[in-house]
PDB file of C-alpha atoms in Angstrom:
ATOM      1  CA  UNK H   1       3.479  -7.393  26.258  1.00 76.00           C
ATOM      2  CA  UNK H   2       0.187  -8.174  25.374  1.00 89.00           C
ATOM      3  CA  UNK H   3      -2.042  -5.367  23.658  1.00 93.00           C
ATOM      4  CA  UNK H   4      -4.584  -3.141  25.973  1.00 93.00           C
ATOM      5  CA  UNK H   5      -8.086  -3.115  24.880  1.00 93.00           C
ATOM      6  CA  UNK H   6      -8.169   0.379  23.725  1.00 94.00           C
ATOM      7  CA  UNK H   7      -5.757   0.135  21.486  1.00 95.00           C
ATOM      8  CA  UNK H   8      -7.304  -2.734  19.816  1.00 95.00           C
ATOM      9  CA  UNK H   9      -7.633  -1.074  16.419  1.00 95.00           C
ATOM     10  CA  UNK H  10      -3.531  -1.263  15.804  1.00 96.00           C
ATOM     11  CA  UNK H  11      -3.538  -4.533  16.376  1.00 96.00           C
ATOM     12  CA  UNK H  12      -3.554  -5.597  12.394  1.00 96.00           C
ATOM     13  CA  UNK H  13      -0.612  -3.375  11.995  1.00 97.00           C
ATOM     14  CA  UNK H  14       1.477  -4.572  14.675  1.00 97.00           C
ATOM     15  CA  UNK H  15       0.641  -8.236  13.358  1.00 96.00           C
ATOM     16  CA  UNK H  16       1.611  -6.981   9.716  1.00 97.00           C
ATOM     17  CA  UNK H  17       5.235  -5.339  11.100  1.00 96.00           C
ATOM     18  CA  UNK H  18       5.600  -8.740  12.900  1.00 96.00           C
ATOM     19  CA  UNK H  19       4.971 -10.676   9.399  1.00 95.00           C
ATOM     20  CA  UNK H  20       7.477  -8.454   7.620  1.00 96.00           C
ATOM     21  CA  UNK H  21      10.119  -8.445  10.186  1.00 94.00           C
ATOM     22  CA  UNK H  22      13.003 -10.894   8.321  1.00 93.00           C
ATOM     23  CA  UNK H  23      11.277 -10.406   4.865  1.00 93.00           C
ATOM     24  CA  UNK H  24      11.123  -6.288   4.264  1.00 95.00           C
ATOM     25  CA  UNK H  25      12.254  -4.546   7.312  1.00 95.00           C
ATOM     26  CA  UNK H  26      11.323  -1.161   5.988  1.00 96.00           C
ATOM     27  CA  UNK H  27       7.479  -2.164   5.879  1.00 97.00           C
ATOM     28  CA  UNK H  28       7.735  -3.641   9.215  1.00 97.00           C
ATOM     29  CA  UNK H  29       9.026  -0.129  10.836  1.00 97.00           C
ATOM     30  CA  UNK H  30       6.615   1.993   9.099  1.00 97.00           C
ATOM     31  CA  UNK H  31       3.642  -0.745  10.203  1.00 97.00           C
ATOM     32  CA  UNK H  32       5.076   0.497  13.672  1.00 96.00           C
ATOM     33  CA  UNK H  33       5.084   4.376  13.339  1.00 97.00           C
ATOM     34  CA  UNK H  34       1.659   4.213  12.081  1.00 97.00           C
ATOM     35  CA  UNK H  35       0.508   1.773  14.817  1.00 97.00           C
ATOM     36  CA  UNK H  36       2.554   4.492  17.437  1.00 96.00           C
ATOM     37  CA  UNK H  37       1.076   7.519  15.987  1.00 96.00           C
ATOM     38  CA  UNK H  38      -2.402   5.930  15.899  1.00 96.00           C
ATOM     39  CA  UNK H  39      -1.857   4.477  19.351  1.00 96.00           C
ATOM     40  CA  UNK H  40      -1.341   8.180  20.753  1.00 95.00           C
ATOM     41  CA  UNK H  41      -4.474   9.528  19.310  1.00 95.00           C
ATOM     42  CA  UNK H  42      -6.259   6.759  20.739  1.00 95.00           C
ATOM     43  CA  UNK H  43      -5.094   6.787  24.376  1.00 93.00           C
ATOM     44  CA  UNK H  44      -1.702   7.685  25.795  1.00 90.00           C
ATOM     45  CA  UNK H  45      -2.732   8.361  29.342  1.00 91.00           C
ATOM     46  CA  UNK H  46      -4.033   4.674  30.606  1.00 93.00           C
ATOM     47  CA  UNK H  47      -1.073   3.421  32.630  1.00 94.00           C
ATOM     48  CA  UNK H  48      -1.177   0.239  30.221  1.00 94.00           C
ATOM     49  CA  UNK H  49      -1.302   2.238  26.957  1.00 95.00           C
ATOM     50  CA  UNK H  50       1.039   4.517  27.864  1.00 95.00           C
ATOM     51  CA  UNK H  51       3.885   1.206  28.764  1.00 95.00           C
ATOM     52  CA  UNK H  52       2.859  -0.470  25.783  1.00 96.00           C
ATOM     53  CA  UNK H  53       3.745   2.985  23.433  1.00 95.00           C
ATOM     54  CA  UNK H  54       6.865   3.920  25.227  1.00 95.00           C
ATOM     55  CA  UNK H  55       7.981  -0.113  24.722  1.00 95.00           C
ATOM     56  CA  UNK H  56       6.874   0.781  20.805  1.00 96.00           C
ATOM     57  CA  UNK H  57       9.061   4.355  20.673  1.00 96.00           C
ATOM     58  CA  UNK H  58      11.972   1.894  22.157  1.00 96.00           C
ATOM     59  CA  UNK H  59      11.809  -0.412  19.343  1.00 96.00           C
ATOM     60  CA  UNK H  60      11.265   2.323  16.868  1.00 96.00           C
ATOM     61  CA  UNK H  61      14.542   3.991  17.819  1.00 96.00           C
ATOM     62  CA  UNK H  62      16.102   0.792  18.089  1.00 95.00           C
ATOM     63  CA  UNK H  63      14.878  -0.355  14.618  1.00 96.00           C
ATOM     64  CA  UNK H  64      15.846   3.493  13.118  1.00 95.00           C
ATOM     65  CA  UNK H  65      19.504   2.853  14.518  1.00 94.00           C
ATOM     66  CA  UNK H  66      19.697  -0.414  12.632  1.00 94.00           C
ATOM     67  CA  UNK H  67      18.700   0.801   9.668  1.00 93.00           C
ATOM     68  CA  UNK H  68      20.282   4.341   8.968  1.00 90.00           C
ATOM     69  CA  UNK H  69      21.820   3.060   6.261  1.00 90.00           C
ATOM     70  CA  UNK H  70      18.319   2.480   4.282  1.00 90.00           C
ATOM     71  CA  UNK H  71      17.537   5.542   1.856  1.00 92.00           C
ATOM     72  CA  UNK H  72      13.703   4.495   2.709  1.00 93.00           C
ATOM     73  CA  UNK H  73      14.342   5.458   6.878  1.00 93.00           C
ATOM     74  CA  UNK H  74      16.602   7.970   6.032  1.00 90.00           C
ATOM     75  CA  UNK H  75      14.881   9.795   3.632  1.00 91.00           C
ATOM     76  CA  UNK H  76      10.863  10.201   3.396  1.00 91.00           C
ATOM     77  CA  UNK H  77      10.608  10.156  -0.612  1.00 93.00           C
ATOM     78  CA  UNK H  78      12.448   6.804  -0.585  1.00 94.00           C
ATOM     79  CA  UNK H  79      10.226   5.639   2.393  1.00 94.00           C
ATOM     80  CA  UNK H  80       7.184   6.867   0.825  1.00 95.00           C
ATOM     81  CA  UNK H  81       7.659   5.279  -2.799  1.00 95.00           C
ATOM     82  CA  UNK H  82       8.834   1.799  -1.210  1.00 96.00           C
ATOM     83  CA  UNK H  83       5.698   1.518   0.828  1.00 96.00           C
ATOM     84  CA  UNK H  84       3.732   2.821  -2.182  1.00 96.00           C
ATOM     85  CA  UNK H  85       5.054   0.504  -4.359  1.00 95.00           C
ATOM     86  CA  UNK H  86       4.733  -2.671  -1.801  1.00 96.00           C
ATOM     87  CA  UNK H  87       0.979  -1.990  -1.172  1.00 96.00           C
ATOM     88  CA  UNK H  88       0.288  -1.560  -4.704  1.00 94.00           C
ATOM     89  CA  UNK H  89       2.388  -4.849  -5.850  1.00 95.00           C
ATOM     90  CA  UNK H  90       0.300  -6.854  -3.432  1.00 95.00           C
ATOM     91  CA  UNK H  91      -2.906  -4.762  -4.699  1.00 96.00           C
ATOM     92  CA  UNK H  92      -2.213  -5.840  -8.453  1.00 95.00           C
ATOM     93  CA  UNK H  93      -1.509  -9.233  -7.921  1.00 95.00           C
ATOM     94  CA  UNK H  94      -4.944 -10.021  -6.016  1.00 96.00           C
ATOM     95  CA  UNK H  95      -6.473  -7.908  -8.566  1.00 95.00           C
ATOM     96  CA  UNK H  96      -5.229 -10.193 -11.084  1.00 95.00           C
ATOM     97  CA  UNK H  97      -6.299 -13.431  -8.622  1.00 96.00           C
ATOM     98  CA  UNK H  98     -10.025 -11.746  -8.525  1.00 96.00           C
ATOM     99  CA  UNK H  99     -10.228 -11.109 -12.365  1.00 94.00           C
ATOM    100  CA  UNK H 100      -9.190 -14.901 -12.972  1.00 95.00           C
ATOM    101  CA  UNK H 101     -11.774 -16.041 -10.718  1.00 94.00           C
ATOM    102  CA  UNK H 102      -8.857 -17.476  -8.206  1.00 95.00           C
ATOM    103  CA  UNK H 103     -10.498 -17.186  -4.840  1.00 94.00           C
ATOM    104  CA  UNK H 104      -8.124 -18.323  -1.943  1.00 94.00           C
ATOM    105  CA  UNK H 105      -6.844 -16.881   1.242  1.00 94.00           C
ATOM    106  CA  UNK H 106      -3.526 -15.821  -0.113  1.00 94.00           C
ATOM    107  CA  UNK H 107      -5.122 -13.363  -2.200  1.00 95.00           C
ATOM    108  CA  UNK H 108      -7.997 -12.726   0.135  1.00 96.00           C
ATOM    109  CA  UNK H 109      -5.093 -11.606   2.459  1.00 96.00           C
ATOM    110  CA  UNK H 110      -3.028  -9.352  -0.121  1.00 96.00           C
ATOM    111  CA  UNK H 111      -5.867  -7.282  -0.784  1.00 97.00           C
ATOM    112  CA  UNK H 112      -6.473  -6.748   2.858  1.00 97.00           C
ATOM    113  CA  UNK H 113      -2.440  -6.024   3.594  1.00 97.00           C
ATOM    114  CA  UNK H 114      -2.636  -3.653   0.789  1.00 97.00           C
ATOM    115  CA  UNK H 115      -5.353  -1.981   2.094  1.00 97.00           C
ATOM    116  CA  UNK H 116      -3.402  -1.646   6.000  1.00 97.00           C
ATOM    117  CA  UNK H 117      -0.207  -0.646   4.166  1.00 97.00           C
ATOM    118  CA  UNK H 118      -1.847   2.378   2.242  1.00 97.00           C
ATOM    119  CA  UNK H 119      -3.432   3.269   5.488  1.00 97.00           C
ATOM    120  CA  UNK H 120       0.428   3.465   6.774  1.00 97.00           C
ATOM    121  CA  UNK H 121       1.725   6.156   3.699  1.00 96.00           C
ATOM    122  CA  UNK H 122      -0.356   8.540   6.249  1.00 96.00           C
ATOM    123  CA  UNK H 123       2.691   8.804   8.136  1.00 95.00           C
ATOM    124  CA  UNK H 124       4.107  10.630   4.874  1.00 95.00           C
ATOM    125  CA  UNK H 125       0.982  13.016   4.260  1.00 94.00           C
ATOM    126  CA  UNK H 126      -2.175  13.105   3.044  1.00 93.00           C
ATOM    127  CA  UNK H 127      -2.889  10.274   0.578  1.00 93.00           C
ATOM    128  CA  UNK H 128      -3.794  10.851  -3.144  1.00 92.00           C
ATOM    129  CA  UNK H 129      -7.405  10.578  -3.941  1.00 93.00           C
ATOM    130  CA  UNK H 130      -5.755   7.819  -5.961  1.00 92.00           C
ATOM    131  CA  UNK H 131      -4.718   5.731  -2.873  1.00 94.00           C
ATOM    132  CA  UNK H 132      -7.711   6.450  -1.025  1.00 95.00           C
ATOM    133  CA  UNK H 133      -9.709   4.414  -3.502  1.00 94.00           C
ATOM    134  CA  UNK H 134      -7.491   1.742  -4.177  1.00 95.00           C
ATOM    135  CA  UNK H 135      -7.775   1.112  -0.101  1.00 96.00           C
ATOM    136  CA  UNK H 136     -11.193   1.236   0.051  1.00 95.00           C
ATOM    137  CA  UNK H 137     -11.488  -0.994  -2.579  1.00 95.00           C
ATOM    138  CA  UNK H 138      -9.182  -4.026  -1.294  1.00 96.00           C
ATOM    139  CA  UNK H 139     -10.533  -3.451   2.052  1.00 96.00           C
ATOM    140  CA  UNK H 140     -14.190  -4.152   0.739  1.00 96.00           C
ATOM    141  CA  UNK H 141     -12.993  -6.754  -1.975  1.00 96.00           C
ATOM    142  CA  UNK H 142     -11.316  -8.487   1.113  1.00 96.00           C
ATOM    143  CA  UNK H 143     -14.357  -8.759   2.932  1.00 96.00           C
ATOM    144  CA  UNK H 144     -16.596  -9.598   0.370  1.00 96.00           C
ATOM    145  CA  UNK H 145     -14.478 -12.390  -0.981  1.00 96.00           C
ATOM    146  CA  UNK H 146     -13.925 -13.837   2.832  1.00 96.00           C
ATOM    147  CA  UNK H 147     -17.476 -13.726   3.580  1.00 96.00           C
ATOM    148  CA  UNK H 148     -18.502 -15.624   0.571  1.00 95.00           C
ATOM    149  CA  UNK H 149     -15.914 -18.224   0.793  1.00 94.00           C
ATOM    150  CA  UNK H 150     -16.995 -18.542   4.763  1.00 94.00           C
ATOM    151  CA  UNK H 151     -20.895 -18.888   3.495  1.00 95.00           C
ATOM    152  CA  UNK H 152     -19.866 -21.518   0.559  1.00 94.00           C
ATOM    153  CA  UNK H 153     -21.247 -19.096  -2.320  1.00 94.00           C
ATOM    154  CA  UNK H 154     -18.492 -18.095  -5.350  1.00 93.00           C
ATOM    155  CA  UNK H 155     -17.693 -14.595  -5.263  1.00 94.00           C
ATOM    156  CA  UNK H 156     -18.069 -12.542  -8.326  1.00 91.00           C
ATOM    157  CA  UNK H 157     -14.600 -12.229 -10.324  1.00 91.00           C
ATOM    158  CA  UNK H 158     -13.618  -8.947 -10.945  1.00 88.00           C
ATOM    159  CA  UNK H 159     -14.917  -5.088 -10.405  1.00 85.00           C
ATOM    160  CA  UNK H 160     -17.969  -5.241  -9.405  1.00 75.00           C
ATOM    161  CA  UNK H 161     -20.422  -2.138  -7.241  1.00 70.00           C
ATOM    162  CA  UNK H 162     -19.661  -2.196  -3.814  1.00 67.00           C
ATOM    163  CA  UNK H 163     -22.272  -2.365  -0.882  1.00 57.00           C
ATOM    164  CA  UNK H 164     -21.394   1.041   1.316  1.00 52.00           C
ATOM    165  CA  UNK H 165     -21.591  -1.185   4.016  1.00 47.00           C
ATOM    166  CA  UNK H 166     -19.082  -3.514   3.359  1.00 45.00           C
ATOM    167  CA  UNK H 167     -16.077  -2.590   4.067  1.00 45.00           C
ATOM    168  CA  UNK H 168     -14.473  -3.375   7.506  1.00 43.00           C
ATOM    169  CA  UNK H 169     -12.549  -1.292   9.267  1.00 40.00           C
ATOM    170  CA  UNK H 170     -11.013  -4.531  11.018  1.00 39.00           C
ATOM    171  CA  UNK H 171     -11.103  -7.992   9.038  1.00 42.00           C
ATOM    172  CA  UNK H 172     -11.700 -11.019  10.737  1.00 40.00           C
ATOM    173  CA  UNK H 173      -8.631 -11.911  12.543  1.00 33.00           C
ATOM    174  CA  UNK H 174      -9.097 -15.431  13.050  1.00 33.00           C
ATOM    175  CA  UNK H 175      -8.015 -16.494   9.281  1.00 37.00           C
ATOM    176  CA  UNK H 176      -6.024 -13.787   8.897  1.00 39.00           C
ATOM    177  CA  UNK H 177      -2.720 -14.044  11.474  1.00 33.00           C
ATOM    178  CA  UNK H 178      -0.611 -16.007   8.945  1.00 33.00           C
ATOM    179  CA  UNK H 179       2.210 -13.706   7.190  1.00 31.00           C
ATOM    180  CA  UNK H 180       1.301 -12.251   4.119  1.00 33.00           C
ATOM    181  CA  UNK H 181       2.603 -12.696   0.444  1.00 32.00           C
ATOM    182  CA  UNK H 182       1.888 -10.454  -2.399  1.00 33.00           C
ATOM    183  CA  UNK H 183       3.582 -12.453  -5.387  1.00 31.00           C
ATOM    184  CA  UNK H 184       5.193 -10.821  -8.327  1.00 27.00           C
ATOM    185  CA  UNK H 185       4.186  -8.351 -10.243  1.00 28.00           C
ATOM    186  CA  UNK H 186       4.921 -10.134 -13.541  1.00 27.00           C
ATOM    187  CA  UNK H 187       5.527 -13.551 -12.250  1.00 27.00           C
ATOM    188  CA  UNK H 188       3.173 -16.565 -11.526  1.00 28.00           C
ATOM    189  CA  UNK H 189       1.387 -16.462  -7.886  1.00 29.00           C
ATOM    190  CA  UNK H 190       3.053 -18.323  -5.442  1.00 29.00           C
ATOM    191  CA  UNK H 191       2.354 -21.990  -5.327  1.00 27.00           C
ATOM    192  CA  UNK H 192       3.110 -22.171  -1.479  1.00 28.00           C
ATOM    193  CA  UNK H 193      -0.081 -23.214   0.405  1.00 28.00           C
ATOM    194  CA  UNK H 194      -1.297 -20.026   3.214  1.00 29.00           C
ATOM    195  CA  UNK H 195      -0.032 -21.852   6.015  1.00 32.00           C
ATOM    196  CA  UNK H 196       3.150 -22.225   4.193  1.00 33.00           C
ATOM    197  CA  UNK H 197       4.060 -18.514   3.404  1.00 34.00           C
ATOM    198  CA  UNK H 198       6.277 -17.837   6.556  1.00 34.00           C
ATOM    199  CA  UNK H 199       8.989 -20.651   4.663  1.00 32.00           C
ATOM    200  CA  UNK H 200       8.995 -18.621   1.511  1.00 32.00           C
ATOM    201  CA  UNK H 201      10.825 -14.950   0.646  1.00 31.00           C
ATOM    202  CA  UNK H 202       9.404 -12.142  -0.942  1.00 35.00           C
ATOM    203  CA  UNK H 203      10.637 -11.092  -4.354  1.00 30.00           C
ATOM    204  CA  UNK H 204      10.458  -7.304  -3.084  1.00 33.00           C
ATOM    205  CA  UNK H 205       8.403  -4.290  -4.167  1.00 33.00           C
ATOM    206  CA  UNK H 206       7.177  -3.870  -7.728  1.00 33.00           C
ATOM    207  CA  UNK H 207       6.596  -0.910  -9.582  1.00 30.00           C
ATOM    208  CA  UNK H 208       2.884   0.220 -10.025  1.00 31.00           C
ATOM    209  CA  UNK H 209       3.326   3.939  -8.677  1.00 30.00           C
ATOM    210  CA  UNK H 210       1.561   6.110 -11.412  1.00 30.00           C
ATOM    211  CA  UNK H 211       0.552   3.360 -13.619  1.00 29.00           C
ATOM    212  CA  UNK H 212      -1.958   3.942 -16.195  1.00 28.00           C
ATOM    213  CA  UNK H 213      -4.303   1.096 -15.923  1.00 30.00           C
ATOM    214  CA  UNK H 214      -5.071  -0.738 -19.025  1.00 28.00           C
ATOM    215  CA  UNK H 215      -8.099  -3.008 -19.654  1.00 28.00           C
ATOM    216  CA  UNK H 216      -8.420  -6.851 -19.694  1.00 29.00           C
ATOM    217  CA  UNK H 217      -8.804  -9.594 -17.476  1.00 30.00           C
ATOM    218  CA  UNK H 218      -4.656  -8.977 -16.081  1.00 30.00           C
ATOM    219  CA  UNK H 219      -4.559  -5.356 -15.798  1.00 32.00           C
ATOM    220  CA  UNK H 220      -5.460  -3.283 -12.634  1.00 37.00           C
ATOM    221  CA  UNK H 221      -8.841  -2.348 -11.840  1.00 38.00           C
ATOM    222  CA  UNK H 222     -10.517   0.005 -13.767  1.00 35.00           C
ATOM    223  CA  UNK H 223     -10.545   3.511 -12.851  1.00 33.00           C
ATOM    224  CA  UNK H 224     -14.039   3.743 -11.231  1.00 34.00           C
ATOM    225  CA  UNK H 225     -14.784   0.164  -9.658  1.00 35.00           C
ATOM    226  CA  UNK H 226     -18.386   0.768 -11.154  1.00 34.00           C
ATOM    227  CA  UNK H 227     -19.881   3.401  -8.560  1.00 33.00           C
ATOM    228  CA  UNK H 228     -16.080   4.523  -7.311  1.00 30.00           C
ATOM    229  CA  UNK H 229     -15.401   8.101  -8.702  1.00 31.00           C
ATOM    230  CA  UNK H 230     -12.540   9.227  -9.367  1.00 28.00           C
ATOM    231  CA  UNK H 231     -11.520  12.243 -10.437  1.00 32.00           C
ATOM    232  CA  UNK H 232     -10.944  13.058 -13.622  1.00 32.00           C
ATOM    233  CA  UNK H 233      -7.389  12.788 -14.870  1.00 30.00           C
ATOM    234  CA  UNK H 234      -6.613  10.578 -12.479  1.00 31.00           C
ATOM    235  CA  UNK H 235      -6.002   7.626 -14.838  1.00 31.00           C
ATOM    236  CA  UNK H 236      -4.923   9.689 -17.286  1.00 29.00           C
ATOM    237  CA  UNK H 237      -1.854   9.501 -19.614  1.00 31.00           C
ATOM    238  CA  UNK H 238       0.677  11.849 -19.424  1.00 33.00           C
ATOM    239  CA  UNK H 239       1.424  14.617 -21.656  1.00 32.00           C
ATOM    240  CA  UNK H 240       3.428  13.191 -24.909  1.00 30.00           C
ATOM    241  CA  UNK H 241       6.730  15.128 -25.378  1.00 36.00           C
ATOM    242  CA  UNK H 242       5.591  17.265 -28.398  1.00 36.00           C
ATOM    243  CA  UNK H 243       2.467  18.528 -25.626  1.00 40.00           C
ATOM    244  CA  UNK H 244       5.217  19.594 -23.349  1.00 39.00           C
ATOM    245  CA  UNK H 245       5.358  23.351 -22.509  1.00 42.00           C
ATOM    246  CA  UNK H 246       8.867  25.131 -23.552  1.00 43.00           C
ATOM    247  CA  UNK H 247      11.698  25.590 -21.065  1.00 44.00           C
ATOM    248  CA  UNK H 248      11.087  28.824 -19.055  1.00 45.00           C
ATOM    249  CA  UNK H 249      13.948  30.539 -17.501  1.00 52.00           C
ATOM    250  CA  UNK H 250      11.923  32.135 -15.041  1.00 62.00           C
ATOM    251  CA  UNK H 251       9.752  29.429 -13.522  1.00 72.00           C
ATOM    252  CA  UNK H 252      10.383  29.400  -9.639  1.00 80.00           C
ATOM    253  CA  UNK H 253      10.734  25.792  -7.791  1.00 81.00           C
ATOM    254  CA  UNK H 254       9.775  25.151  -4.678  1.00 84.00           C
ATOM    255  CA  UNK H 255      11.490  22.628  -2.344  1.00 81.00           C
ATOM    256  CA  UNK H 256       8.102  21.078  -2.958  1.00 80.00           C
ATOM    257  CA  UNK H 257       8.551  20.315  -6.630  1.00 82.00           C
ATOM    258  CA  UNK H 258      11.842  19.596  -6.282  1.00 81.00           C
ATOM    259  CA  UNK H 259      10.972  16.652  -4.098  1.00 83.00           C
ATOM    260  CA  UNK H 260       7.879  15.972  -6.094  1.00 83.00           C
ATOM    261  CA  UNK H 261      10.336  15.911  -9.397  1.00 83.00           C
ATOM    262  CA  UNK H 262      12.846  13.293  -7.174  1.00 84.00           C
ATOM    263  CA  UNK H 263       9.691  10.892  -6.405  1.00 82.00           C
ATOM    264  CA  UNK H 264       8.605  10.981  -9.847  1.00 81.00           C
ATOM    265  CA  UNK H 265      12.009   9.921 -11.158  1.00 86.00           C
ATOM    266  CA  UNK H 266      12.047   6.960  -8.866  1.00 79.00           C
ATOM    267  CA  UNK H 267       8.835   5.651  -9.439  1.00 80.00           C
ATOM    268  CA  UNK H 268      10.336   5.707 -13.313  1.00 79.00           C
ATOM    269  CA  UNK H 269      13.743   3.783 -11.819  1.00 79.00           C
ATOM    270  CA  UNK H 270      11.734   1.048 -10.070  1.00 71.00           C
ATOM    271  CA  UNK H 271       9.412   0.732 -13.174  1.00 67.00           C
ATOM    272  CA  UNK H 272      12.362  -0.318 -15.517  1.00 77.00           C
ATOM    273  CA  UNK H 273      13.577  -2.665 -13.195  1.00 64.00           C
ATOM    274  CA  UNK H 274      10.716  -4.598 -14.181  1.00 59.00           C
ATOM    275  CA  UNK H 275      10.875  -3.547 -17.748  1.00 66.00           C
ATOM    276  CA  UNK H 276       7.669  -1.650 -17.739  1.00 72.00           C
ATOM    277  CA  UNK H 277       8.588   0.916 -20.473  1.00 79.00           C
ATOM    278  CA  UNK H 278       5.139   2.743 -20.368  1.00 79.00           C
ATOM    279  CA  UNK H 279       5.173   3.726 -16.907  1.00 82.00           C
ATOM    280  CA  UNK H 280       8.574   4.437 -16.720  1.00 79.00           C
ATOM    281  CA  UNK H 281       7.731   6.975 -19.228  1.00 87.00           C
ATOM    282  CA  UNK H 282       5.125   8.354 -18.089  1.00 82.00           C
ATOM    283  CA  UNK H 283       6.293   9.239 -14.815  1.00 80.00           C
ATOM    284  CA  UNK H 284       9.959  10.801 -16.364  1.00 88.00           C
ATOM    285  CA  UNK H 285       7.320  13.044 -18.462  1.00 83.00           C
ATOM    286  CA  UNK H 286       5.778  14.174 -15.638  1.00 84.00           C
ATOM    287  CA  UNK H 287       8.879  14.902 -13.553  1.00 83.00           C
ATOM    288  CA  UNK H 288      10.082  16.990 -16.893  1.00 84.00           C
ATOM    289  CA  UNK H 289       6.562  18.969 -17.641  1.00 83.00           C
ATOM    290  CA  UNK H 290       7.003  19.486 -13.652  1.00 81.00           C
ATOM    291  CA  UNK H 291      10.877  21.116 -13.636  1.00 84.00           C
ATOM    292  CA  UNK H 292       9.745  22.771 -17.044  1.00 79.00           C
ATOM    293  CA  UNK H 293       7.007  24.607 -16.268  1.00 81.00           C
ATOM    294  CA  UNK H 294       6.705  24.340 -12.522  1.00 81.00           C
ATOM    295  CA  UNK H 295       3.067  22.425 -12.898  1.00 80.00           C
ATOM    296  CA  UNK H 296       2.322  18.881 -12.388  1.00 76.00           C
TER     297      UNK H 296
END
């Protein structure tokens, strides 16, 4: 069913649950319930908009069924952290493209999916000052790269200040339809050519969920993208153990920081699975300070 005009804007989402369909199933429904949700805001009256949601609900529920085995339908935290750790995987590794001064359309195209996909943790909540940067970012860095590339001029490598006017809220489609591919987070960047990426799997999501970037041409970007602010602390490390505030037997927990606590503790699970000791770390010290004193 093809897509009514006025709800052209979900259009890159639907095309990104499409591209994810066999390769991370879990991205591909959340693409959907975004695109849904967004879809009703925008009109959910028009005869045609109103067929093509209910068709969407339908595949939702069907896709839900299929899945309610997956932790990340069944349960929001897990949701939340896979799709947070997917969009900042494909974030880091055309981070690390840009830095090197490796201009293509692969990585052109996993800083713009990063950019959708942190658009789609909405569903969760409101996104972390944090995130909202880190979109805005990719989304501009996708543009600017695309456009220079399209006018024959070599973009500049790395952070750089950002023209307010830059970013799109929809990229230009027509190079952009082909399914994306974030590469590893450790590992070389795929050697497949664009055209090519539909052929070849996904090594899954990496950590990068309450990393503390570090400088040099490989790490992330750095915490203010020039004339991005961020707030302070943001970046920051956590508190060592010895700064850690004594057990109290009368601090009160919320369901809140319980939950908070459980997310914490998996960011620090999918960390080691890529042997990143230091963020691993980092986030079980914060899950600790947090069930300790009651305070993130």
């Amino acid at each position: 069913m093809a897509l009514p005009a006025q709800l052209k804007p979900i259009q890159h989402y639907l095309r990104t649950a499409q591209e994810h369909e066999d390769r991370d199933p879990v991205v591909a429904y959340y693409c959907r319930l975004y695109a849904m949700q967004t879809g009703m805001k925008l009109d959910s009256k028009t005869p045609e908009c109103r067929k093509f949601l209910i068709k969407l609900m339908d595949q939702l529920e069907s896709m839900k069924k299929e899945m309610s085995d997956h932790d990340s339908i069944s349960q929001e935290v897990v949701g939340n952290a896979h799709i947070e750790n997917y969009a900042l995987k494909m974030f880091l590794y055309a981070d690390n493209e840009d830095r090197g001064g490796r201009f293509h359309k692969n990585m052109i195209k996993s800083f713009y999916t990063s950019s959708l996909l942190l658009d789609v943790l909405s569903v969760f909540g409101e996104l972390s000052e944090e995130n909202i940067q880190h979109r805005k970012y990719a989304r501009w860095k996708a543009t600017y790269i695309h456009n220079c590339l399209k006018n024959g001029e070599t973009p500049q490598a790395g952070p750089m200040a950002m023209d307010e006017d830059g970013e799109a809220d929809e990229f230009g489609a027509a190079g952009f339809s082909g399914p994306s591919q974030g590469g590893s987070f450790r590992g070389a960047p795929p050697s497949q050519s664009y055209d090519d990426q539909d052929k070849s799997s996904d090594p899954g999501p990496a950590p990068g969920i309450g990393f503390t970037p570090s400088p040099g041409p490989s790490g992330p970007p750095t915490s203010n993208y020039n004339n991005i602010h961020i707030p302070p602390g943001a970046h920051a490390p956590a508190n060592t153990p010895a700064e850690l505030p004594p057990p109290a037997g009368g601090v009160h927990l919320t369901p809140e920081d319980f939950t908070k606590a459980q997310k914490l503790c998996k960011y620090a699970g999918s960390a080691l699975q890529y042997e990143d000791v230091g963020t691993a770390i980092q986030n079980l010290q914060k899950a600790l300070k947090l069930l300790m004193s009651g305070k993130e």
